[in-house]
XYZ file of C-alpha atoms in Angstrom:
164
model
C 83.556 -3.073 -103.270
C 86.458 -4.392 -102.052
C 86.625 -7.284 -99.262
C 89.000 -6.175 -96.852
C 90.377 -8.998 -94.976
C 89.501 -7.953 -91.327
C 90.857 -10.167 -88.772
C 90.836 -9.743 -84.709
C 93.866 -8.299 -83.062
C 95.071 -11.724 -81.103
C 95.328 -13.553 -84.603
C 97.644 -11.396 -86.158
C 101.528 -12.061 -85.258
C 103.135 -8.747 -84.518
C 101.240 -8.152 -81.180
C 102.250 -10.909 -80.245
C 105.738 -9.942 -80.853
C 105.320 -7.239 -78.973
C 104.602 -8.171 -76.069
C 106.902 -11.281 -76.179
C 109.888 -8.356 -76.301
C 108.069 -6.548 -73.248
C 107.462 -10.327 -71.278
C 110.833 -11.952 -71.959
C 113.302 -9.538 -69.999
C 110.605 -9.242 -67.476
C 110.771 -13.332 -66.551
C 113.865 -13.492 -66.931
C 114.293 -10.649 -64.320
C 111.542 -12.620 -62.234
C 113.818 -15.982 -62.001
C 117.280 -14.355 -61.810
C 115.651 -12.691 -58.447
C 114.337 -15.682 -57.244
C 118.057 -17.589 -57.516
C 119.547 -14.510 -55.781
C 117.338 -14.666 -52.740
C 117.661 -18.819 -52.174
C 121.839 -18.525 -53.309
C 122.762 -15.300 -51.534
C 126.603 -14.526 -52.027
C 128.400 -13.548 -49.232
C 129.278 -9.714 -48.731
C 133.229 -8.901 -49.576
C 134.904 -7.506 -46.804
C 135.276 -3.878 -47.146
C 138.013 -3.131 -43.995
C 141.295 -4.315 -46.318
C 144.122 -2.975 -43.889
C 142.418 -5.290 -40.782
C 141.778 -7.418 -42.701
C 145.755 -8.229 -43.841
C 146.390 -7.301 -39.574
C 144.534 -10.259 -39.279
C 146.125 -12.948 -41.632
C 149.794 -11.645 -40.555
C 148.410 -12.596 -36.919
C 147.476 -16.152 -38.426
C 150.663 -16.720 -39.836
C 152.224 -15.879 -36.111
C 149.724 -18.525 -34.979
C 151.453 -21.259 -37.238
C 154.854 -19.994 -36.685
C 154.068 -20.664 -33.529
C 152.754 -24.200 -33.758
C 156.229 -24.740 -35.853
C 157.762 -24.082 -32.903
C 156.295 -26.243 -30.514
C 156.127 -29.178 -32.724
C 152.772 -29.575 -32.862
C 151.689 -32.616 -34.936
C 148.341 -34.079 -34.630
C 146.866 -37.536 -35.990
C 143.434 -37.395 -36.665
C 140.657 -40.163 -37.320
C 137.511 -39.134 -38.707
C 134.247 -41.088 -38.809
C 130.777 -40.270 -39.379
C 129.819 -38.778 -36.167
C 132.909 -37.950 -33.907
C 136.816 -37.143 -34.795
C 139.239 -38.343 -32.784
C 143.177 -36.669 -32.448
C 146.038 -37.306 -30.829
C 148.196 -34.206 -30.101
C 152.106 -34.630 -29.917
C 153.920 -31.411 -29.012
C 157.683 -30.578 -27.449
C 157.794 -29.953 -24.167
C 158.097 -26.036 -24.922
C 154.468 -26.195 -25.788
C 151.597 -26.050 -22.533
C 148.783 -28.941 -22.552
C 145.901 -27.754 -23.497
C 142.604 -28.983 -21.716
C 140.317 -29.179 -25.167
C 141.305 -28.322 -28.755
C 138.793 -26.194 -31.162
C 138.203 -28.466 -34.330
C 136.606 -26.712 -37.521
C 135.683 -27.824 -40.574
C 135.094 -25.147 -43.102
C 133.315 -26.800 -46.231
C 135.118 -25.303 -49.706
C 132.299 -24.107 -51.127
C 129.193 -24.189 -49.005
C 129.558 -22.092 -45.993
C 126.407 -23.469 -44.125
C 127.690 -26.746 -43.681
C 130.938 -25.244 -41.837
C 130.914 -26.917 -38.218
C 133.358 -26.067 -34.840
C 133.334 -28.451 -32.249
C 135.369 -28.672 -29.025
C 137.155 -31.619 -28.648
C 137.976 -32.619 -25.008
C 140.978 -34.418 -23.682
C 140.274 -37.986 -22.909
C 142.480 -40.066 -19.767
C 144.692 -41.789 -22.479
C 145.629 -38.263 -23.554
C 144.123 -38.249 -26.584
C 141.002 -35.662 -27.722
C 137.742 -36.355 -29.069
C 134.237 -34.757 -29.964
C 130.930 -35.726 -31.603
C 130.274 -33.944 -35.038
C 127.249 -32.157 -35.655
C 126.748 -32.428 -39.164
C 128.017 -34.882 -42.037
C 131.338 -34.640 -43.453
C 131.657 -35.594 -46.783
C 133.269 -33.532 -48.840
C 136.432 -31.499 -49.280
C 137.212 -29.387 -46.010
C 139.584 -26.838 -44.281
C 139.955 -29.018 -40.820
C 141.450 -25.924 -38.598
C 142.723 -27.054 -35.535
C 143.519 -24.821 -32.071
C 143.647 -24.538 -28.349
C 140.543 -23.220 -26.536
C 142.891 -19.774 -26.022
C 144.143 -19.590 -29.740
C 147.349 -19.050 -29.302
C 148.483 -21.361 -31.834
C 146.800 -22.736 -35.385
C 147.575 -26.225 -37.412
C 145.336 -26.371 -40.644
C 145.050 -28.565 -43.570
C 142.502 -29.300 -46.478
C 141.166 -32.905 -46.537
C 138.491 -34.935 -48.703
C 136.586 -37.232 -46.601
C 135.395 -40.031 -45.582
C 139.198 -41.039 -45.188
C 140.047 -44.350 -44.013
C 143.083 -43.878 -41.430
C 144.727 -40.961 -39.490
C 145.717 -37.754 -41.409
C 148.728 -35.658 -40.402
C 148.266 -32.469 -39.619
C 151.003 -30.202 -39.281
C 151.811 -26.599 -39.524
């Protein structure tokens, strides 16, 4: 008789195979979902035509900060931002000025904070969050009639410029 060399399932290597084919795409799947639920991408907007309404009306915003001259100095430190508004005399006073930072990558550390008119004329406000980084520092009357806006890397030792 012939010995015929009769070995258990789980030592021989094609099963193995197998279900490494089967497994593979399967864990991969499993992590890929778990990155898309903690890094979730923000939607695209779908409504083009308001959309371009919308940035034509922004551009009319700092059209009309050209007009009125509006230049602000701002100082940035860890926890407030202080600015000093100069304007022609075309342009009203404005009681408090909107201040947002929008991050350029990382929308959840985007901040808005209203900065209030001091008695030297000058604004300031307390920030909520740290600032380090590269931001979109939007700046804006409480009634948003006009826009200044510039992109800055902070900490930054001095006053920035910010015109339109």
């Amino acid at each position: 008789m012939t010995d015929v060399d009769s070995r258990p399932w789980y030592k021989e290597p094609w099963p193995w195979v197998l279900i490494a084919i089967i497994l593979i795409p399967v864990l991969v799947a499993a992590v890929r979902l778990s990155i898309y639920r903690e890094y979730k991408v923000e939607m695209v907007v779908d409504d083009y035509y308001k959309k371009g309404k919308a940035i034509n009306q922004e551009f009319d915003r700092e059209k009309l900060a050209s007009e009125y001259g509006i230049a602000i100095f701002v100082e940035v430190t860890d926890d407030s931002i202080l600015l000093d508004l100069n304007a022609n005399r075309k342009a009203p006073e404005p009681a408090n000025l909107i201040v947002s930072f929008y991050h350029a990558t990382q929308s959840v550390k985007d901040q808005s904070v209203m900065a209030t008119r001091r008695a030297d004329g000058k604004f300031s406000a307390l920030l909520d969050k740290s600032t380090v980084g590269k931001w979109q520092l939007t700046i804006e009357p409480h009634d948003k009639k006009w826009k200044v806006q510039k992109t800055i890397t902070l900490p930054y030792t001095g006053k920035i410029l910010i015109t339109p």
